[in-house]
Amino acid sequence: MSLVAFELPSRVNQALAAFRQRRHVLIYCFNAPALNRSNKREHIRELLRQFLMSYAETSAVKLSIDNQRGVVPTILLNGRQIHVSISHAALVSCVALSLDYKIGVDLIDLNEIKESEDLLPTAKLFLSPDIATSLANSKEHEFCFNFGIEWAKREASLKCLGLPIIEWTQHDPCHLHKMIVEFMDIDSRYILAQARLRV
């Protein structure tokens, strides 16, 4: 796994350096347990606004997010296009940014899925047959973690294409594109996956 994510606000300087050098970056923050989904959105968007102000090296930042259904979202920062994807889990929110790639990110809380009895049927519907078979044959203590990886990768890939979660078919749109798909874990509880597609 080569994916690296930077926690905000504590690692903002490293995140800015990475974004300037690589032209893409993955950032995340922890949320207070009491925050509802709307508050989580506000929290990560405020951190994102502060991050982009630092990136632009100005407080006079004109920022807008184009977030139409079925279209990969983008940010316009002082007229410059930045591809963006945002995901939330129980106590964590994350953002992927790129200047050169369409991008998708997804975050899975393993604690939320470990009690579910529907994971294998879900895998058979939404993941490829090879992946579903591999999951079915995985050891019990590895199953939830492996499912989290594959589900996060699936969601990130579809989000990269501007698509909602859809059932897998032989003509699955994710296989028509050469995406870079990577994953990592945060605190052994969250699986974070990112998909990038050259524009």
PDB file of N, CA and C in Angstrom, residues 64-160:
ATOM      1  N   SER A  64     -15.722  27.539  -4.932  1.00  0.00           N
ATOM      2  CA  SER A  64     -17.047  26.956  -5.170  1.00  0.00           C
ATOM      3  C   SER A  64     -16.877  25.484  -5.479  1.00  0.00           C
ATOM      4  N   ILE A  65     -17.852  24.688  -5.042  1.00  0.00           N
ATOM      5  CA  ILE A  65     -17.829  23.245  -5.300  1.00  0.00           C
ATOM      6  C   ILE A  65     -18.979  22.908  -6.234  1.00  0.00           C
ATOM      7  N   ASP A  66     -18.639  22.334  -7.396  1.00  0.00           N
ATOM      8  CA  ASP A  66     -19.642  21.868  -8.346  1.00  0.00           C
ATOM      9  C   ASP A  66     -19.923  20.415  -8.014  1.00  0.00           C
ATOM     10  N   ASN A  67     -21.105  20.142  -7.486  1.00  0.00           N
ATOM     11  CA  ASN A  67     -21.412  18.815  -6.966  1.00  0.00           C
ATOM     12  C   ASN A  67     -22.755  18.336  -7.512  1.00  0.00           C
ATOM     13  N   GLN A  68     -22.830  18.183  -8.856  1.00  0.00           N
ATOM     14  CA  GLN A  68     -24.056  17.723  -9.492  1.00  0.00           C
ATOM     15  C   GLN A  68     -24.112  16.206  -9.489  1.00  0.00           C
ATOM     16  N   ARG A  69     -25.313  15.673  -9.302  1.00  0.00           N
ATOM     17  CA  ARG A  69     -25.490  14.222  -9.304  1.00  0.00           C
ATOM     18  C   ARG A  69     -25.065  13.642 -10.656  1.00  0.00           C
ATOM     19  N   GLY A  70     -24.284  12.562 -10.607  1.00  0.00           N
ATOM     20  CA  GLY A  70     -23.845  11.898 -11.830  1.00  0.00           C
ATOM     21  C   GLY A  70     -22.633  12.543 -12.479  1.00  0.00           C
ATOM     22  N   VAL A  71     -22.081  13.574 -11.850  1.00  0.00           N
ATOM     23  CA  VAL A  71     -20.894  14.249 -12.385  1.00  0.00           C
ATOM     24  C   VAL A  71     -19.824  14.254 -11.295  1.00  0.00           C
ATOM     25  N   VAL A  72     -18.592  13.935 -11.675  1.00  0.00           N
ATOM     26  CA  VAL A  72     -17.502  13.964 -10.700  1.00  0.00           C
ATOM     27  C   VAL A  72     -17.369  15.392 -10.176  1.00  0.00           C
ATOM     28  N   PRO A  73     -17.438  15.597  -8.857  1.00  0.00           N
ATOM     29  CA  PRO A  73     -17.396  16.970  -8.334  1.00  0.00           C
ATOM     30  C   PRO A  73     -16.033  17.623  -8.526  1.00  0.00           C
ATOM     31  N   THR A  74     -16.064  18.936  -8.673  1.00  0.00           N
ATOM     32  CA  THR A  74     -14.827  19.706  -8.777  1.00  0.00           C
ATOM     33  C   THR A  74     -14.948  20.958  -7.911  1.00  0.00           C
ATOM     34  N   ILE A  75     -13.793  21.469  -7.530  1.00  0.00           N
ATOM     35  CA  ILE A  75     -13.704  22.749  -6.827  1.00  0.00           C
ATOM     36  C   ILE A  75     -13.123  23.755  -7.812  1.00  0.00           C
ATOM     37  N   LEU A  76     -13.658  24.946  -7.803  1.00  0.00           N
ATOM     38  CA  LEU A  76     -13.023  26.046  -8.516  1.00  0.00           C
ATOM     39  C   LEU A  76     -12.384  26.955  -7.476  1.00  0.00           C
ATOM     40  N   LEU A  77     -11.068  27.017  -7.508  1.00  0.00           N
ATOM     41  CA  LEU A  77     -10.299  27.830  -6.568  1.00  0.00           C
ATOM     42  C   LEU A  77      -9.675  28.980  -7.337  1.00  0.00           C
ATOM     43  N   ASN A  78     -10.254  30.172  -7.168  1.00  0.00           N
ATOM     44  CA  ASN A  78      -9.801  31.336  -7.930  1.00  0.00           C
ATOM     45  C   ASN A  78      -9.731  31.020  -9.424  1.00  0.00           C
ATOM     46  N   GLY A  79     -10.748  30.277  -9.902  1.00  0.00           N
ATOM     47  CA  GLY A  79     -10.846  29.944 -11.314  1.00  0.00           C
ATOM     48  C   GLY A  79     -10.090  28.698 -11.728  1.00  0.00           C
ATOM     49  N   ARG A  80      -9.312  28.101 -10.819  1.00  0.00           N
ATOM     50  CA  ARG A  80      -8.540  26.892 -11.141  1.00  0.00           C
ATOM     51  C   ARG A  80      -9.320  25.650 -10.702  1.00  0.00           C
ATOM     52  N   GLN A  81      -9.406  24.671 -11.594  1.00  0.00           N
ATOM     53  CA  GLN A  81     -10.177  23.473 -11.308  1.00  0.00           C
ATOM     54  C   GLN A  81      -9.376  22.475 -10.463  1.00  0.00           C
ATOM     55  N   ILE A  82     -10.009  21.994  -9.398  1.00  0.00           N
ATOM     56  CA  ILE A  82      -9.427  20.941  -8.559  1.00  0.00           C
ATOM     57  C   ILE A  82     -10.486  19.851  -8.402  1.00  0.00           C
ATOM     58  N   HIS A  83     -10.121  18.627  -8.730  1.00  0.00           N
ATOM     59  CA  HIS A  83     -11.046  17.505  -8.555  1.00  0.00           C
ATOM     60  C   HIS A  83     -11.102  17.142  -7.069  1.00  0.00           C
ATOM     61  N   VAL A  84     -12.289  16.780  -6.587  1.00  0.00           N
ATOM     62  CA  VAL A  84     -12.469  16.540  -5.154  1.00  0.00           C
ATOM     63  C   VAL A  84     -13.430  15.383  -4.927  1.00  0.00           C
ATOM     64  N   SER A  85     -13.208  14.669  -3.848  1.00  0.00           N
ATOM     65  CA  SER A  85     -14.143  13.647  -3.378  1.00  0.00           C
ATOM     66  C   SER A  85     -14.108  13.652  -1.857  1.00  0.00           C
ATOM     67  N   ILE A  86     -15.288  13.497  -1.249  1.00  0.00           N
ATOM     68  CA  ILE A  86     -15.417  13.561   0.208  1.00  0.00           C
ATOM     69  C   ILE A  86     -16.180  12.332   0.692  1.00  0.00           C
ATOM     70  N   SER A  87     -15.768  11.800   1.838  1.00  0.00           N
ATOM     71  CA  SER A  87     -16.481  10.675   2.441  1.00  0.00           C
ATOM     72  C   SER A  87     -16.470  10.816   3.962  1.00  0.00           C
ATOM     73  N   HIS A  88     -17.491  10.259   4.593  1.00  0.00           N
ATOM     74  CA  HIS A  88     -17.630  10.332   6.050  1.00  0.00           C
ATOM     75  C   HIS A  88     -17.873   8.941   6.626  1.00  0.00           C
ATOM     76  N   ALA A  89     -17.351   8.713   7.822  1.00  0.00           N
ATOM     77  CA  ALA A  89     -17.692   7.540   8.627  1.00  0.00           C
ATOM     78  C   ALA A  89     -18.037   8.064  10.017  1.00  0.00           C
ATOM     79  N   ALA A  90     -18.180   7.166  10.972  1.00  0.00           N
ATOM     80  CA  ALA A  90     -18.671   7.562  12.301  1.00  0.00           C
ATOM     81  C   ALA A  90     -17.903   8.739  12.897  1.00  0.00           C
ATOM     82  N   LEU A  91     -16.609   8.622  13.029  1.00  0.00           N
ATOM     83  CA  LEU A  91     -15.820   9.658  13.705  1.00  0.00           C
ATOM     84  C   LEU A  91     -14.751  10.276  12.807  1.00  0.00           C
ATOM     85  N   VAL A  92     -14.768   9.950  11.530  1.00  0.00           N
ATOM     86  CA  VAL A  92     -13.731  10.422  10.609  1.00  0.00           C
ATOM     87  C   VAL A  92     -14.377  10.933   9.321  1.00  0.00           C
ATOM     88  N   SER A  93     -13.814  12.009   8.782  1.00  0.00           N
ATOM     89  CA  SER A  93     -14.171  12.495   7.445  1.00  0.00           C
ATOM     90  C   SER A  93     -12.892  12.615   6.637  1.00  0.00           C
ATOM     91  N   CYS A  94     -12.982  12.401   5.325  1.00  0.00           N
ATOM     92  CA  CYS A  94     -11.783  12.508   4.496  1.00  0.00           C
ATOM     93  C   CYS A  94     -12.105  13.218   3.185  1.00  0.00           C
ATOM     94  N   VAL A  95     -11.060  13.795   2.598  1.00  0.00           N
ATOM     95  CA  VAL A  95     -11.157  14.500   1.319  1.00  0.00           C
ATOM     96  C   VAL A  95      -9.961  14.110   0.468  1.00  0.00           C
ATOM     97  N   ALA A  96     -10.230  13.812  -0.791  1.00  0.00           N
ATOM     98  CA  ALA A  96      -9.167  13.614  -1.768  1.00  0.00           C
ATOM     99  C   ALA A  96      -9.216  14.773  -2.753  1.00  0.00           C
ATOM    100  N   LEU A  97      -8.053  15.322  -3.071  1.00  0.00           N
ATOM    101  CA  LEU A  97      -7.938  16.443  -4.007  1.00  0.00           C
ATOM    102  C   LEU A  97      -6.914  16.100  -5.079  1.00  0.00           C
ATOM    103  N   SER A  98      -7.187  16.522  -6.318  1.00  0.00           N
ATOM    104  CA  SER A  98      -6.216  16.305  -7.386  1.00  0.00           C
ATOM    105  C   SER A  98      -6.341  17.383  -8.451  1.00  0.00           C
ATOM    106  N   LEU A  99      -5.204  17.798  -8.982  1.00  0.00           N
ATOM    107  CA  LEU A  99      -5.193  18.742 -10.089  1.00  0.00           C
ATOM    108  C   LEU A  99      -5.242  18.036 -11.440  1.00  0.00           C
ATOM    109  N   ASP A 100      -4.837  16.773 -11.492  1.00  0.00           N
ATOM    110  CA  ASP A 100      -4.667  16.072 -12.771  1.00  0.00           C
ATOM    111  C   ASP A 100      -5.578  14.872 -12.966  1.00  0.00           C
ATOM    112  N   TYR A 101      -6.242  14.417 -11.919  1.00  0.00           N
ATOM    113  CA  TYR A 101      -7.032  13.191 -11.995  1.00  0.00           C
ATOM    114  C   TYR A 101      -8.465  13.436 -11.523  1.00  0.00           C
ATOM    115  N   LYS A 102      -9.419  12.747 -12.178  1.00  0.00           N
ATOM    116  CA  LYS A 102     -10.711  12.566 -11.538  1.00  0.00           C
ATOM    117  C   LYS A 102     -10.441  11.696 -10.327  1.00  0.00           C
ATOM    118  N   ILE A 103     -11.208  11.877  -9.272  1.00  0.00           N
ATOM    119  CA  ILE A 103     -10.848  11.217  -8.028  1.00  0.00           C
ATOM    120  C   ILE A 103     -12.091  10.758  -7.269  1.00  0.00           C
ATOM    121  N   GLY A 104     -11.966   9.653  -6.586  1.00  0.00           N
ATOM    122  CA  GLY A 104     -13.045   9.153  -5.734  1.00  0.00           C
ATOM    123  C   GLY A 104     -12.448   8.621  -4.452  1.00  0.00           C
ATOM    124  N   VAL A 105     -13.132   8.833  -3.344  1.00  0.00           N
ATOM    125  CA  VAL A 105     -12.636   8.344  -2.059  1.00  0.00           C
ATOM    126  C   VAL A 105     -13.801   7.764  -1.272  1.00  0.00           C
ATOM    127  N   ASP A 106     -13.530   6.725  -0.518  1.00  0.00           N
ATOM    128  CA  ASP A 106     -14.564   6.152   0.332  1.00  0.00           C
ATOM    129  C   ASP A 106     -13.941   5.700   1.645  1.00  0.00           C
ATOM    130  N   LEU A 107     -14.746   5.778   2.693  1.00  0.00           N
ATOM    131  CA  LEU A 107     -14.305   5.490   4.049  1.00  0.00           C
ATOM    132  C   LEU A 107     -15.282   4.504   4.677  1.00  0.00           C
ATOM    133  N   ILE A 108     -14.777   3.407   5.200  1.00  0.00           N
ATOM    134  CA  ILE A 108     -15.609   2.375   5.827  1.00  0.00           C
ATOM    135  C   ILE A 108     -15.216   2.225   7.287  1.00  0.00           C
ATOM    136  N   ASP A 109     -16.208   2.232   8.168  1.00  0.00           N
ATOM    137  CA  ASP A 109     -15.999   1.977   9.591  1.00  0.00           C
ATOM    138  C   ASP A 109     -16.227   0.490   9.834  1.00  0.00           C
ATOM    139  N   LEU A 110     -15.153  -0.241  10.124  1.00  0.00           N
ATOM    140  CA  LEU A 110     -15.274  -1.686  10.314  1.00  0.00           C
ATOM    141  C   LEU A 110     -16.188  -2.032  11.482  1.00  0.00           C
ATOM    142  N   ASN A 111     -16.245  -1.171  12.488  1.00  0.00           N
ATOM    143  CA  ASN A 111     -17.134  -1.426  13.625  1.00  0.00           C
ATOM    144  C   ASN A 111     -18.599  -1.425  13.215  1.00  0.00           C
ATOM    145  N   GLU A 112     -18.933  -0.660  12.176  1.00  0.00           N
ATOM    146  CA  GLU A 112     -20.319  -0.578  11.729  1.00  0.00           C
ATOM    147  C   GLU A 112     -20.742  -1.796  10.920  1.00  0.00           C
ATOM    148  N   ILE A 113     -19.796  -2.469  10.280  1.00  0.00           N
ATOM    149  CA  ILE A 113     -20.179  -3.586   9.411  1.00  0.00           C
ATOM    150  C   ILE A 113     -19.907  -4.964  10.019  1.00  0.00           C
ATOM    151  N   LYS A 114     -19.141  -5.023  11.108  1.00  0.00           N
ATOM    152  CA  LYS A 114     -18.711  -6.338  11.601  1.00  0.00           C
ATOM    153  C   LYS A 114     -19.858  -7.200  12.125  1.00  0.00           C
ATOM    154  N   GLU A 115     -20.963  -6.575  12.537  1.00  0.00           N
ATOM    155  CA  GLU A 115     -22.094  -7.344  13.054  1.00  0.00           C
ATOM    156  C   GLU A 115     -23.090  -7.723  11.959  1.00  0.00           C
ATOM    157  N   SER A 116     -22.892  -7.203  10.754  1.00  0.00           N
ATOM    158  CA  SER A 116     -23.850  -7.449   9.678  1.00  0.00           C
ATOM    159  C   SER A 116     -23.771  -8.890   9.193  1.00  0.00           C
ATOM    160  N   GLU A 117     -24.941  -9.472   8.929  1.00  0.00           N
ATOM    161  CA  GLU A 117     -25.002 -10.834   8.378  1.00  0.00           C
ATOM    162  C   GLU A 117     -25.222 -10.803   6.873  1.00  0.00           C
ATOM    163  N   ASP A 118     -25.286  -9.606   6.302  1.00  0.00           N
ATOM    164  CA  ASP A 118     -25.599  -9.475   4.877  1.00  0.00           C
ATOM    165  C   ASP A 118     -24.368  -9.194   4.021  1.00  0.00           C
ATOM    166  N   LEU A 119     -23.178  -9.279   4.574  1.00  0.00           N
ATOM    167  CA  LEU A 119     -21.995  -8.864   3.826  1.00  0.00           C
ATOM    168  C   LEU A 119     -21.722  -9.761   2.621  1.00  0.00           C
ATOM    169  N   LEU A 120     -21.824 -11.071   2.785  1.00  0.00           N
ATOM    170  CA  LEU A 120     -21.547 -11.964   1.659  1.00  0.00           C
ATOM    171  C   LEU A 120     -22.603 -11.832   0.563  1.00  0.00           C
ATOM    172  N   PRO A 121     -23.913 -11.818   0.887  1.00  0.00           N
ATOM    173  CA  PRO A 121     -24.900 -11.559  -0.170  1.00  0.00           C
ATOM    174  C   PRO A 121     -24.684 -10.207  -0.855  1.00  0.00           C
ATOM    175  N   THR A 122     -24.290  -9.204  -0.074  1.00  0.00           N
ATOM    176  CA  THR A 122     -24.004  -7.884  -0.641  1.00  0.00           C
ATOM    177  C   THR A 122     -22.818  -7.959  -1.595  1.00  0.00           C
ATOM    178  N   ALA A 123     -21.781  -8.684  -1.198  1.00  0.00           N
ATOM    179  CA  ALA A 123     -20.600  -8.845  -2.057  1.00  0.00           C
ATOM    180  C   ALA A 123     -20.976  -9.521  -3.370  1.00  0.00           C
ATOM    181  N   LYS A 124     -21.849 -10.520  -3.309  1.00  0.00           N
ATOM    182  CA  LYS A 124     -22.247 -11.239  -4.526  1.00  0.00           C
ATOM    183  C   LYS A 124     -23.027 -10.350  -5.488  1.00  0.00           C
ATOM    184  N   LEU A 125     -23.712  -9.347  -4.965  1.00  0.00           N
ATOM    185  CA  LEU A 125     -24.478  -8.427  -5.815  1.00  0.00           C
ATOM    186  C   LEU A 125     -23.626  -7.304  -6.400  1.00  0.00           C
ATOM    187  N   PHE A 126     -22.754  -6.733  -5.567  1.00  0.00           N
ATOM    188  CA  PHE A 126     -22.108  -5.484  -5.938  1.00  0.00           C
ATOM    189  C   PHE A 126     -20.628  -5.604  -6.303  1.00  0.00           C
ATOM    190  N   LEU A 127     -19.995  -6.718  -5.933  1.00  0.00           N
ATOM    191  CA  LEU A 127     -18.579  -6.910  -6.237  1.00  0.00           C
ATOM    192  C   LEU A 127     -18.435  -7.989  -7.306  1.00  0.00           C
ATOM    193  N   SER A 128     -17.287  -8.073  -7.908  1.00  0.00           N
ATOM    194  CA  SER A 128     -17.092  -9.056  -8.984  1.00  0.00           C
ATOM    195  C   SER A 128     -17.181 -10.474  -8.432  1.00  0.00           C
ATOM    196  N   PRO A 129     -17.529 -11.456  -9.282  1.00  0.00           N
ATOM    197  CA  PRO A 129     -17.592 -12.853  -8.822  1.00  0.00           C
ATOM    198  C   PRO A 129     -16.282 -13.344  -8.209  1.00  0.00           C
ATOM    199  N   ASP A 130     -15.154 -12.931  -8.775  1.00  0.00           N
ATOM    200  CA  ASP A 130     -13.851 -13.342  -8.231  1.00  0.00           C
ATOM    201  C   ASP A 130     -13.660 -12.823  -6.808  1.00  0.00           C
ATOM    202  N   ILE A 131     -14.022 -11.560  -6.599  1.00  0.00           N
ATOM    203  CA  ILE A 131     -13.876 -10.976  -5.271  1.00  0.00           C
ATOM    204  C   ILE A 131     -14.842 -11.626  -4.293  1.00  0.00           C
ATOM    205  N   ALA A 132     -16.092 -11.841  -4.715  1.00  0.00           N
ATOM    206  CA  ALA A 132     -17.082 -12.478  -3.846  1.00  0.00           C
ATOM    207  C   ALA A 132     -16.643 -13.886  -3.448  1.00  0.00           C
ATOM    208  N   THR A 133     -16.071 -14.622  -4.393  1.00  0.00           N
ATOM    209  CA  THR A 133     -15.582 -15.984  -4.101  1.00  0.00           C
ATOM    210  C   THR A 133     -14.407 -15.926  -3.125  1.00  0.00           C
ATOM    211  N   SER A 134     -13.501 -14.990  -3.358  1.00  0.00           N
ATOM    212  CA  SER A 134     -12.357 -14.838  -2.462  1.00  0.00           C
ATOM    213  C   SER A 134     -12.824 -14.503  -1.041  1.00  0.00           C
ATOM    214  N   LEU A 135     -13.805 -13.618  -0.927  1.00  0.00           N
ATOM    215  CA  LEU A 135     -14.345 -13.272   0.393  1.00  0.00           C
ATOM    216  C   LEU A 135     -14.995 -14.478   1.054  1.00  0.00           C
ATOM    217  N   ALA A 136     -15.739 -15.242   0.281  1.00  0.00           N
ATOM    218  CA  ALA A 136     -16.423 -16.426   0.821  1.00  0.00           C
ATOM    219  C   ALA A 136     -15.423 -17.438   1.362  1.00  0.00           C
ATOM    220  N   ASN A 137     -14.232 -17.470   0.768  1.00  0.00           N
ATOM    221  CA  ASN A 137     -13.209 -18.433   1.182  1.00  0.00           C
ATOM    222  C   ASN A 137     -12.222 -17.867   2.200  1.00  0.00           C
ATOM    223  N   SER A 138     -12.407 -16.607   2.585  1.00  0.00           N
ATOM    224  CA  SER A 138     -11.474 -16.013   3.544  1.00  0.00           C
ATOM    225  C   SER A 138     -11.770 -16.509   4.954  1.00  0.00           C
ATOM    226  N   LYS A 139     -10.772 -16.472   5.802  1.00  0.00           N
ATOM    227  CA  LYS A 139     -10.937 -16.914   7.183  1.00  0.00           C
ATOM    228  C   LYS A 139     -11.884 -15.969   7.906  1.00  0.00           C
ATOM    229  N   GLU A 140     -12.607 -16.508   8.880  1.00  0.00           N
ATOM    230  CA  GLU A 140     -13.658 -15.745   9.562  1.00  0.00           C
ATOM    231  C   GLU A 140     -13.131 -14.437  10.145  1.00  0.00           C
ATOM    232  N   HIS A 141     -11.953 -14.483  10.787  1.00  0.00           N
ATOM    233  CA  HIS A 141     -11.425 -13.284  11.425  1.00  0.00           C
ATOM    234  C   HIS A 141     -10.905 -12.258  10.414  1.00  0.00           C
ATOM    235  N   GLU A 142     -10.737 -12.659   9.142  1.00  0.00           N
ATOM    236  CA  GLU A 142     -10.270 -11.741   8.104  1.00  0.00           C
ATOM    237  C   GLU A 142     -11.403 -11.216   7.234  1.00  0.00           C
ATOM    238  N   PHE A 143     -12.565 -11.854   7.316  1.00  0.00           N
ATOM    239  CA  PHE A 143     -13.643 -11.561   6.374  1.00  0.00           C
ATOM    240  C   PHE A 143     -14.080 -10.102   6.409  1.00  0.00           C
ATOM    241  N   CYS A 144     -14.355  -9.573   7.591  1.00  0.00           N
ATOM    242  CA  CYS A 144     -14.860  -8.207   7.713  1.00  0.00           C
ATOM    243  C   CYS A 144     -13.851  -7.198   7.172  1.00  0.00           C
ATOM    244  N   PHE A 145     -12.580  -7.374   7.524  1.00  0.00           N
ATOM    245  CA  PHE A 145     -11.529  -6.469   7.052  1.00  0.00           C
ATOM    246  C   PHE A 145     -11.423  -6.523   5.531  1.00  0.00           C
ATOM    247  N   ASN A 146     -11.420  -7.730   4.973  1.00  0.00           N
ATOM    248  CA  ASN A 146     -11.306  -7.890   3.519  1.00  0.00           C
ATOM    249  C   ASN A 146     -12.524  -7.316   2.798  1.00  0.00           C
ATOM    250  N   PHE A 147     -13.716  -7.528   3.374  1.00  0.00           N
ATOM    251  CA  PHE A 147     -14.920  -6.951   2.785  1.00  0.00           C
ATOM    252  C   PHE A 147     -14.819  -5.425   2.786  1.00  0.00           C
ATOM    253  N   GLY A 148     -14.374  -4.851   3.914  1.00  0.00           N
ATOM    254  CA  GLY A 148     -14.229  -3.404   4.011  1.00  0.00           C
ATOM    255  C   GLY A 148     -13.314  -2.840   2.945  1.00  0.00           C
ATOM    256  N   ILE A 149     -12.209  -3.537   2.690  1.00  0.00           N
ATOM    257  CA  ILE A 149     -11.271  -3.101   1.648  1.00  0.00           C
ATOM    258  C   ILE A 149     -11.955  -3.100   0.278  1.00  0.00           C
ATOM    259  N   GLU A 150     -12.583  -4.223  -0.046  1.00  0.00           N
ATOM    260  CA  GLU A 150     -13.179  -4.357  -1.383  1.00  0.00           C
ATOM    261  C   GLU A 150     -14.367  -3.416  -1.579  1.00  0.00           C
ATOM    262  N   TRP A 151     -15.162  -3.219  -0.518  1.00  0.00           N
ATOM    263  CA  TRP A 151     -16.312  -2.318  -0.637  1.00  0.00           C
ATOM    264  C   TRP A 151     -15.831  -0.868  -0.793  1.00  0.00           C
ATOM    265  N   ALA A 152     -14.839  -0.471  -0.012  1.00  0.00           N
ATOM    266  CA  ALA A 152     -14.317   0.891  -0.114  1.00  0.00           C
ATOM    267  C   ALA A 152     -13.711   1.130  -1.498  1.00  0.00           C
ATOM    268  N   LYS A 153     -12.989   0.156  -2.024  1.00  0.00           N
ATOM    269  CA  LYS A 153     -12.402   0.289  -3.356  1.00  0.00           C
ATOM    270  C   LYS A 153     -13.491   0.408  -4.421  1.00  0.00           C
ATOM    271  N   ARG A 154     -14.562  -0.366  -4.259  1.00  0.00           N
ATOM    272  CA  ARG A 154     -15.684  -0.326  -5.211  1.00  0.00           C
ATOM    273  C   ARG A 154     -16.352   1.052  -5.190  1.00  0.00           C
ATOM    274  N   GLU A 155     -16.667   1.532  -4.001  1.00  0.00           N
ATOM    275  CA  GLU A 155     -17.330   2.838  -3.880  1.00  0.00           C
ATOM    276  C   GLU A 155     -16.431   3.957  -4.407  1.00  0.00           C
ATOM    277  N   ALA A 156     -15.155   3.913  -4.062  1.00  0.00           N
ATOM    278  CA  ALA A 156     -14.226   4.950  -4.525  1.00  0.00           C
ATOM    279  C   ALA A 156     -14.136   4.954  -6.050  1.00  0.00           C
ATOM    280  N   SER A 157     -14.096   3.776  -6.653  1.00  0.00           N
ATOM    281  CA  SER A 157     -13.999   3.670  -8.111  1.00  0.00           C
ATOM    282  C   SER A 157     -15.237   4.235  -8.793  1.00  0.00           C
ATOM    283  N   LEU A 158     -16.408   3.900  -8.265  1.00  0.00           N
ATOM    284  CA  LEU A 158     -17.646   4.413  -8.853  1.00  0.00           C
ATOM    285  C   LEU A 158     -17.764   5.926  -8.661  1.00  0.00           C
ATOM    286  N   LYS A 159     -17.374   6.414  -7.483  1.00  0.00           N
ATOM    287  CA  LYS A 159     -17.411   7.855  -7.235  1.00  0.00           C
ATOM    288  C   LYS A 159     -16.452   8.591  -8.176  1.00  0.00           C
ATOM    289  N   CYS A 160     -15.333   7.975  -8.483  1.00  0.00           N
ATOM    290  CA  CYS A 160     -14.374   8.565  -9.417  1.00  0.00           C
ATOM    291  C   CYS A 160     -15.016   8.790 -10.787  1.00  0.00           C
TER     292      CYS A 160
END
